[in-house]
Amino acid sequence: MASLICGSLAFDTIMTFEGRFAEQILPDQLHILNVSFLVPALRRDFGGCAGNIAYALNSLGGKPVPMATVGSDGAGYVARFKQLGIDTSFVHEIADSYTAQAMIMTDRDNNQITAFHPGAMMQAHVTRIEQRGDFKLGIISPDGRDAMLQHAEQFKAAGIPFVFDPGQGLPMFDGKELAAFIERATWVTVNDYEGKMLSERTGWSSAEISRRVQGLVVTLGGEGCEVWVGGEKTVVPAVTAEAVVDPTGCGDAWRGALLFGLEQGWSLAKCAELGNQVGALKIASRGPQNYDLSSLRG
């Protein structure tokens, strides 16, 4: 069984600001905002939602197939995934673009400011979902707007159950479009903030959304997550991390675990339990694809 993972492959440039953003930004001066942050620590990591989800699922022993676009600078990313044993046959190069780039600055309270250049991701709609014998699951994570819309239709047409995970791409869509995603999806995952926006734009509560799909999960960071099935809510408690080192990619790691559990036929609550374990391990490690999940593999 393979899971088709639609979303971005990106390079993350991660910077650490040793102070607090709140101490540097004056609320009454936001109309003339001009701030500079000294960032002594800087590194470049492999990232992007599809890449991060695929890394987590692969690390757990699942079979991810990322569907994404990279630019002319993406050969090293593709080579790394091949070395990890990840199928890259649905990763396409857009020759006249850069691979998507995220510039992420984190302060001492783990607040983040991110600048994102989509690059080749804006051409992700050139990839097309078609049924393949081993495709049993899919996920739509943040990607180019056209790609997310078209891939939802293609998943439905191919009869492949999928997770709708709009993430930071959610604001691109109005209530009618989001409702259409939900009607096509099998499961929906959002964080608390995204969940409130999703309900506001569709006019549907979490309970109502969960009745339209097989399940809805609202992740709550350090508070665990809410699992909604058939209008009923179950709270799955968080797993305490050994250390809070870097939150980058934690949500994607959680979703990789979700797909692994769904591949095994687990209940949504059991999938969420594994997701919380994976998230705790990820947050204790720097970078979105540098953590070890061997302790969770059977």
CSV table of C-alpha atoms in Angstrom, one decimal:
chain,number,residue,atom,x,y,z
A,1,MET,CA,0.0,0.0,0.0
A,2,ALA,CA,1.3,3.5,-0.9
A,3,SER,CA,0.2,6.9,0.1
A,4,LEU,CA,0.3,9.7,-2.5
A,5,ILE,CA,1.4,12.9,-0.8
A,6,CYS,CA,0.5,16.1,-2.7
A,7,GLY,CA,2.2,19.2,-1.5
A,8,SER,CA,5.5,21.1,-1.6
A,9,LEU,CA,9.1,20.2,-1.5
A,10,ALA,CA,11.1,23.2,-0.2
A,11,PHE,CA,14.3,24.3,1.2
A,12,ASP,CA,14.0,25.8,4.7
A,13,THR,CA,16.5,28.4,5.8
A,14,ILE,CA,16.1,28.5,9.5
A,15,MET,CA,17.4,31.3,11.7
A,16,THR,CA,17.3,31.6,15.5
A,17,PHE,CA,16.7,35.0,17.1
A,18,GLU,CA,17.8,34.8,20.8
A,19,GLY,CA,15.3,37.4,22.0
A,20,ARG,CA,11.5,37.8,21.8
A,21,PHE,CA,9.7,39.2,18.8
A,22,ALA,CA,7.2,40.9,21.1
A,23,GLU,CA,10.0,42.9,22.8
A,24,GLN,CA,11.2,44.3,19.4
A,25,ILE,CA,7.8,45.2,17.8
A,26,LEU,CA,6.0,48.2,19.1
A,27,PRO,CA,2.2,47.7,18.7
A,28,ASP,CA,1.6,51.5,18.2
A,29,GLN,CA,4.2,51.6,15.4
A,30,LEU,CA,3.0,48.8,13.2
A,31,HIS,CA,2.0,51.2,10.5
A,32,ILE,CA,5.7,52.1,10.0
A,33,LEU,CA,7.2,48.8,10.9
A,34,ASN,CA,10.9,48.6,10.3
A,35,VAL,CA,12.7,46.1,12.4
A,36,SER,CA,15.9,44.1,12.1
A,37,PHE,CA,16.7,40.9,14.0
A,38,LEU,CA,20.2,39.6,14.7
A,39,VAL,CA,20.2,35.8,14.0
A,40,PRO,CA,23.5,34.3,15.1
A,41,ALA,CA,22.4,30.7,14.2
A,42,LEU,CA,21.4,29.8,10.6
A,43,ARG,CA,21.1,26.5,8.8
A,44,ARG,CA,19.5,25.2,5.6
A,45,ASP,CA,17.3,22.1,5.8
A,46,PHE,CA,15.2,19.9,3.5
A,47,GLY,CA,11.5,20.8,4.0
A,48,GLY,CA,8.2,21.5,2.4
A,49,CYS,CA,4.9,19.9,3.6
A,50,ALA,CA,5.0,16.9,1.2
A,51,GLY,CA,8.7,16.3,1.9
A,52,ASN,CA,8.3,16.4,5.7
A,53,ILE,CA,5.2,14.2,5.6
A,54,ALA,CA,6.9,11.7,3.3
A,55,TYR,CA,10.0,11.6,5.6
A,56,ALA,CA,7.9,10.8,8.7
A,57,LEU,CA,5.8,8.1,6.9
A,58,ASN,CA,8.9,6.5,5.5
A,59,SER,CA,10.7,6.6,8.9
A,60,LEU,CA,7.7,4.7,10.4
A,61,GLY,CA,7.9,2.0,7.7
A,62,GLY,CA,5.2,3.3,5.4
A,63,LYS,CA,5.4,3.8,1.7
A,64,PRO,CA,5.1,7.5,0.7
A,65,VAL,CA,5.0,8.7,-2.9
A,66,PRO,CA,5.4,12.5,-2.9
A,67,MET,CA,3.8,14.4,-5.8
A,68,ALA,CA,5.5,17.7,-6.1
A,69,THR,CA,7.5,20.0,-8.2
A,70,VAL,CA,11.1,21.2,-7.7
A,71,GLY,CA,13.2,23.8,-9.6
A,72,SER,CA,16.5,23.5,-11.3
A,73,ASP,CA,18.2,23.5,-7.9
A,74,GLY,CA,16.2,20.5,-6.6
A,75,ALA,CA,18.4,17.6,-7.8
A,76,GLY,CA,20.0,17.2,-4.4
A,77,TYR,CA,16.6,16.9,-2.7
A,78,VAL,CA,15.4,14.3,-5.1
A,79,ALA,CA,18.7,12.3,-4.7
A,80,ARG,CA,18.4,12.4,-0.9
A,81,PHE,CA,14.9,10.9,-1.1
A,82,LYS,CA,16.0,8.2,-3.5
A,83,GLN,CA,18.8,7.3,-1.0
A,84,LEU,CA,16.1,7.0,1.7
A,85,GLY,CA,14.1,4.6,-0.5
A,86,ILE,CA,11.3,7.1,-1.2
A,87,ASP,CA,9.6,6.8,-4.6
A,88,THR,CA,10.3,10.1,-6.5
A,89,SER,CA,8.6,9.1,-9.8
A,90,PHE,CA,6.0,11.8,-9.3
A,91,VAL,CA,8.4,14.6,-8.5
A,92,HIS,CA,8.8,16.9,-11.5
A,93,GLU,CA,11.4,19.5,-12.3
A,94,ILE,CA,10.4,22.9,-13.5
A,95,ALA,CA,13.6,24.0,-15.3
A,96,ASP,CA,13.1,27.8,-15.2
A,97,SER,CA,12.2,28.1,-11.5
A,98,TYR,CA,13.8,27.7,-8.1
A,99,THR,CA,12.6,25.1,-5.7
A,100,ALA,CA,10.2,26.6,-3.1
A,101,GLN,CA,12.1,28.4,-0.3
A,102,ALA,CA,10.9,29.1,3.2
A,103,MET,CA,12.9,31.6,5.3
A,104,ILE,CA,11.9,30.9,8.9
A,105,MET,CA,13.0,32.9,12.0
A,106,THR,CA,12.3,31.5,15.4
A,107,ASP,CA,12.5,33.4,18.7
A,108,ARG,CA,13.3,32.1,22.2
A,109,ASP,CA,9.5,31.4,22.8
A,110,ASN,CA,9.3,29.4,19.6
A,111,ASN,CA,7.3,32.0,17.8
A,112,GLN,CA,8.0,32.1,14.1
A,113,ILE,CA,8.1,34.6,11.3
A,114,THR,CA,8.2,33.0,7.9
A,115,ALA,CA,8.8,34.4,4.4
A,116,PHE,CA,7.9,31.9,1.6
A,117,HIS,CA,8.9,31.9,-2.1
A,118,PRO,CA,6.7,29.4,-3.9
A,119,GLY,CA,8.9,29.0,-7.0
A,120,ALA,CA,8.3,25.7,-8.8
A,121,MET,CA,5.4,24.9,-6.4
A,122,MET,CA,3.2,27.3,-8.4
A,123,GLN,CA,3.4,24.8,-11.3
A,124,ALA,CA,2.4,21.8,-9.2
A,125,HIS,CA,-0.9,21.5,-11.1
A,126,VAL,CA,1.1,20.1,-14.1
A,127,THR,CA,1.2,16.8,-12.1
A,128,ARG,CA,-1.9,14.7,-12.4
A,129,ILE,CA,-3.4,12.0,-10.1
A,130,GLU,CA,-4.4,8.8,-11.7
A,131,GLN,CA,-5.2,5.4,-10.2
A,132,ARG,CA,-2.3,3.1,-9.6
A,133,GLY,CA,-2.6,-0.4,-8.1
A,134,ASP,CA,-0.7,0.4,-4.9
A,135,PHE,CA,-2.3,3.9,-4.3
A,136,LYS,CA,-4.7,3.3,-1.4
A,137,LEU,CA,-4.5,6.7,0.4
A,138,GLY,CA,-3.7,10.3,-0.4
A,139,ILE,CA,-3.3,13.6,1.3
A,140,ILE,CA,-3.6,17.2,-0.1
A,141,SER,CA,-1.2,19.4,2.0
A,142,PRO,CA,-0.4,23.1,1.2
A,143,ASP,CA,0.6,23.5,-2.4
A,144,GLY,CA,-0.2,25.7,-5.4
A,145,ARG,CA,-3.8,26.9,-5.3
A,146,ASP,CA,-4.6,25.3,-8.7
A,147,ALA,CA,-2.9,22.1,-7.8
A,148,MET,CA,-4.9,21.7,-4.6
A,149,LEU,CA,-8.2,22.3,-6.4
A,150,GLN,CA,-7.4,19.9,-9.2
A,151,HIS,CA,-5.9,17.2,-7.1
A,152,ALA,CA,-9.0,17.0,-4.9
A,153,GLU,CA,-11.1,16.4,-8.0
A,154,GLN,CA,-8.6,13.9,-9.3
A,155,PHE,CA,-8.5,11.9,-6.0
A,156,LYS,CA,-12.3,11.8,-6.1
A,157,ALA,CA,-12.4,10.7,-9.7
A,158,ALA,CA,-9.8,8.0,-9.1
A,159,GLY,CA,-11.6,6.7,-6.1
A,160,ILE,CA,-8.7,7.2,-3.7
A,161,PRO,CA,-9.6,8.2,-0.2
A,162,PHE,CA,-7.7,11.3,0.9
A,163,VAL,CA,-6.9,13.6,3.8
A,164,PHE,CA,-7.6,17.3,3.3
A,165,ASP,CA,-4.9,19.2,5.1
A,166,PRO,CA,-5.1,22.8,4.0
A,167,GLY,CA,-2.6,24.2,6.6
A,168,GLN,CA,-1.2,27.6,5.7
A,169,GLY,CA,-2.9,27.4,2.3
A,170,LEU,CA,-6.4,27.6,3.8
A,171,PRO,CA,-6.7,31.4,3.5
A,172,MET,CA,-6.5,31.1,-0.4
A,173,PHE,CA,-10.0,29.5,-0.5
A,174,ASP,CA,-13.4,30.9,0.2
A,175,GLY,CA,-16.2,29.1,2.0
A,176,LYS,CA,-17.7,27.5,-1.1
A,177,GLU,CA,-14.3,26.1,-2.2
A,178,LEU,CA,-13.5,24.8,1.3
A,179,ALA,CA,-16.9,23.1,1.4
A,180,ALA,CA,-16.1,21.4,-1.9
A,181,PHE,CA,-12.8,20.1,-0.5
A,182,ILE,CA,-14.6,18.7,2.5
A,183,GLU,CA,-17.3,17.0,0.4
A,184,ARG,CA,-14.6,15.3,-1.7
A,185,ALA,CA,-12.3,14.4,1.2
A,186,THR,CA,-12.4,11.3,3.5
A,187,TRP,CA,-10.7,13.0,6.5
A,188,VAL,CA,-9.8,16.5,7.4
A,189,THR,CA,-6.9,17.8,9.6
A,190,VAL,CA,-6.3,21.3,10.8
A,191,ASN,CA,-4.7,23.0,13.8
A,192,ASP,CA,-6.8,25.0,16.2
A,193,TYR,CA,-6.4,28.3,14.4
A,194,GLU,CA,-7.1,26.8,11.0
A,195,GLY,CA,-10.1,24.9,12.4
A,196,LYS,CA,-11.7,28.2,13.6
A,197,MET,CA,-11.1,29.7,10.1
A,198,LEU,CA,-12.5,26.6,8.4
A,199,SER,CA,-15.7,26.8,10.5
A,200,GLU,CA,-16.0,30.5,10.0
A,201,ARG,CA,-15.7,30.3,6.2
A,202,THR,CA,-17.9,27.2,5.7
A,203,GLY,CA,-20.4,28.0,8.4
A,204,TRP,CA,-20.0,24.4,9.7
A,205,SER,CA,-18.9,23.6,13.2
A,206,SER,CA,-16.3,20.9,13.9
A,207,ALA,CA,-19.1,18.5,14.7
A,208,GLU,CA,-20.8,19.3,11.4
A,209,ILE,CA,-17.6,18.9,9.4
A,210,SER,CA,-17.0,15.5,11.0
A,211,ARG,CA,-20.4,14.3,9.9
A,212,ARG,CA,-19.5,15.0,6.3
A,213,VAL,CA,-16.3,13.0,6.4
A,214,GLN,CA,-15.0,9.9,8.2
A,215,GLY,CA,-13.3,12.0,10.7
A,216,LEU,CA,-11.8,15.5,11.6
A,217,VAL,CA,-8.7,16.1,13.7
A,218,VAL,CA,-7.9,19.4,15.3
A,219,THR,CA,-4.4,19.5,16.6
A,220,LEU,CA,-3.8,21.7,19.7
A,221,GLY,CA,0.0,21.7,20.0
A,222,GLY,CA,1.0,21.0,23.6
A,223,GLU,CA,-2.6,20.3,24.5
A,224,GLY,CA,-2.9,17.2,22.3
A,225,CYS,CA,-5.7,17.1,19.7
A,226,GLU,CA,-9.4,16.7,19.2
A,227,VAL,CA,-10.6,13.8,17.2
A,228,TRP,CA,-14.1,14.3,15.8
A,229,VAL,CA,-16.0,11.3,14.4
A,230,GLY,CA,-19.7,11.4,13.6
A,231,GLY,CA,-20.2,14.6,15.5
A,232,GLU,CA,-18.6,13.2,18.7
A,233,LYS,CA,-15.3,14.6,20.1
A,234,THR,CA,-12.5,12.6,21.8
A,235,VAL,CA,-9.5,14.4,23.2
A,236,VAL,CA,-6.2,12.6,22.7
A,237,PRO,CA,-3.6,14.0,25.2
A,238,ALA,CA,-0.3,15.3,24.2
A,239,VAL,CA,3.0,13.5,24.7
A,240,THR,CA,5.6,15.5,26.6
A,241,ALA,CA,8.8,16.1,24.6
A,242,GLU,CA,12.1,15.5,26.2
A,243,ALA,CA,13.1,19.0,25.0
A,244,VAL,CA,11.6,21.7,23.0
A,245,VAL,CA,14.3,22.4,20.4
A,246,ASP,CA,12.6,23.3,17.1
A,247,PRO,CA,8.9,23.2,16.2
A,248,THR,CA,9.5,23.4,12.4
A,249,GLY,CA,7.8,20.6,10.7
A,250,CYS,CA,6.1,19.2,13.8
A,251,GLY,CA,2.6,19.3,12.2
A,252,ASP,CA,3.9,17.5,9.1
A,253,ALA,CA,5.5,14.8,11.2
A,254,TRP,CA,2.1,14.3,12.9
A,255,ARG,CA,0.4,13.9,9.5
A,256,GLY,CA,3.0,11.4,8.4
A,257,ALA,CA,2.0,9.3,11.5
A,258,LEU,CA,-1.6,9.8,10.6
A,259,LEU,CA,-1.1,8.3,7.2
A,260,PHE,CA,0.9,5.4,8.6
A,261,GLY,CA,-2.0,4.6,11.0
A,262,LEU,CA,-4.6,4.9,8.2
A,263,GLU,CA,-2.5,2.5,6.1
A,264,GLN,CA,-2.7,0.0,9.0
A,265,GLY,CA,-6.5,0.5,9.3
A,266,TRP,CA,-6.3,2.0,12.7
A,267,SER,CA,-9.0,4.1,14.3
A,268,LEU,CA,-8.5,7.9,14.0
A,269,ALA,CA,-7.9,8.2,17.7
A,270,LYS,CA,-5.1,5.6,17.6
A,271,CYS,CA,-3.6,7.4,14.6
A,272,ALA,CA,-3.6,10.6,16.7
A,273,GLU,CA,-1.9,8.9,19.6
A,274,LEU,CA,1.0,7.9,17.3
A,275,GLY,CA,1.0,11.4,15.8
A,276,ASN,CA,1.5,12.9,19.2
A,277,GLN,CA,4.4,10.6,19.9
A,278,VAL,CA,6.0,11.4,16.6
A,279,GLY,CA,5.5,15.1,17.2
A,280,ALA,CA,7.2,14.9,20.5
A,281,LEU,CA,10.2,13.2,19.0
A,282,LYS,CA,10.4,15.7,16.1
A,283,ILE,CA,10.2,18.8,18.3
A,284,ALA,CA,13.2,17.6,20.3
A,285,SER,CA,15.3,17.6,17.2
A,286,ARG,CA,16.5,20.5,14.9
A,287,GLY,CA,15.2,20.6,11.4
A,288,PRO,CA,12.0,19.1,9.9
A,289,GLN,CA,13.7,15.9,8.6
A,290,ASN,CA,16.5,15.1,11.0
A,291,TYR,CA,14.8,13.1,13.7
A,292,ASP,CA,14.9,9.3,14.3
A,293,LEU,CA,11.7,7.2,14.7
A,294,SER,CA,13.3,3.8,14.9
A,295,SER,CA,12.1,3.5,18.5
A,296,LEU,CA,8.5,3.5,17.3
A,297,ARG,CA,8.9,0.9,14.5
A,298,GLY,CA,7.7,-2.5,15.4
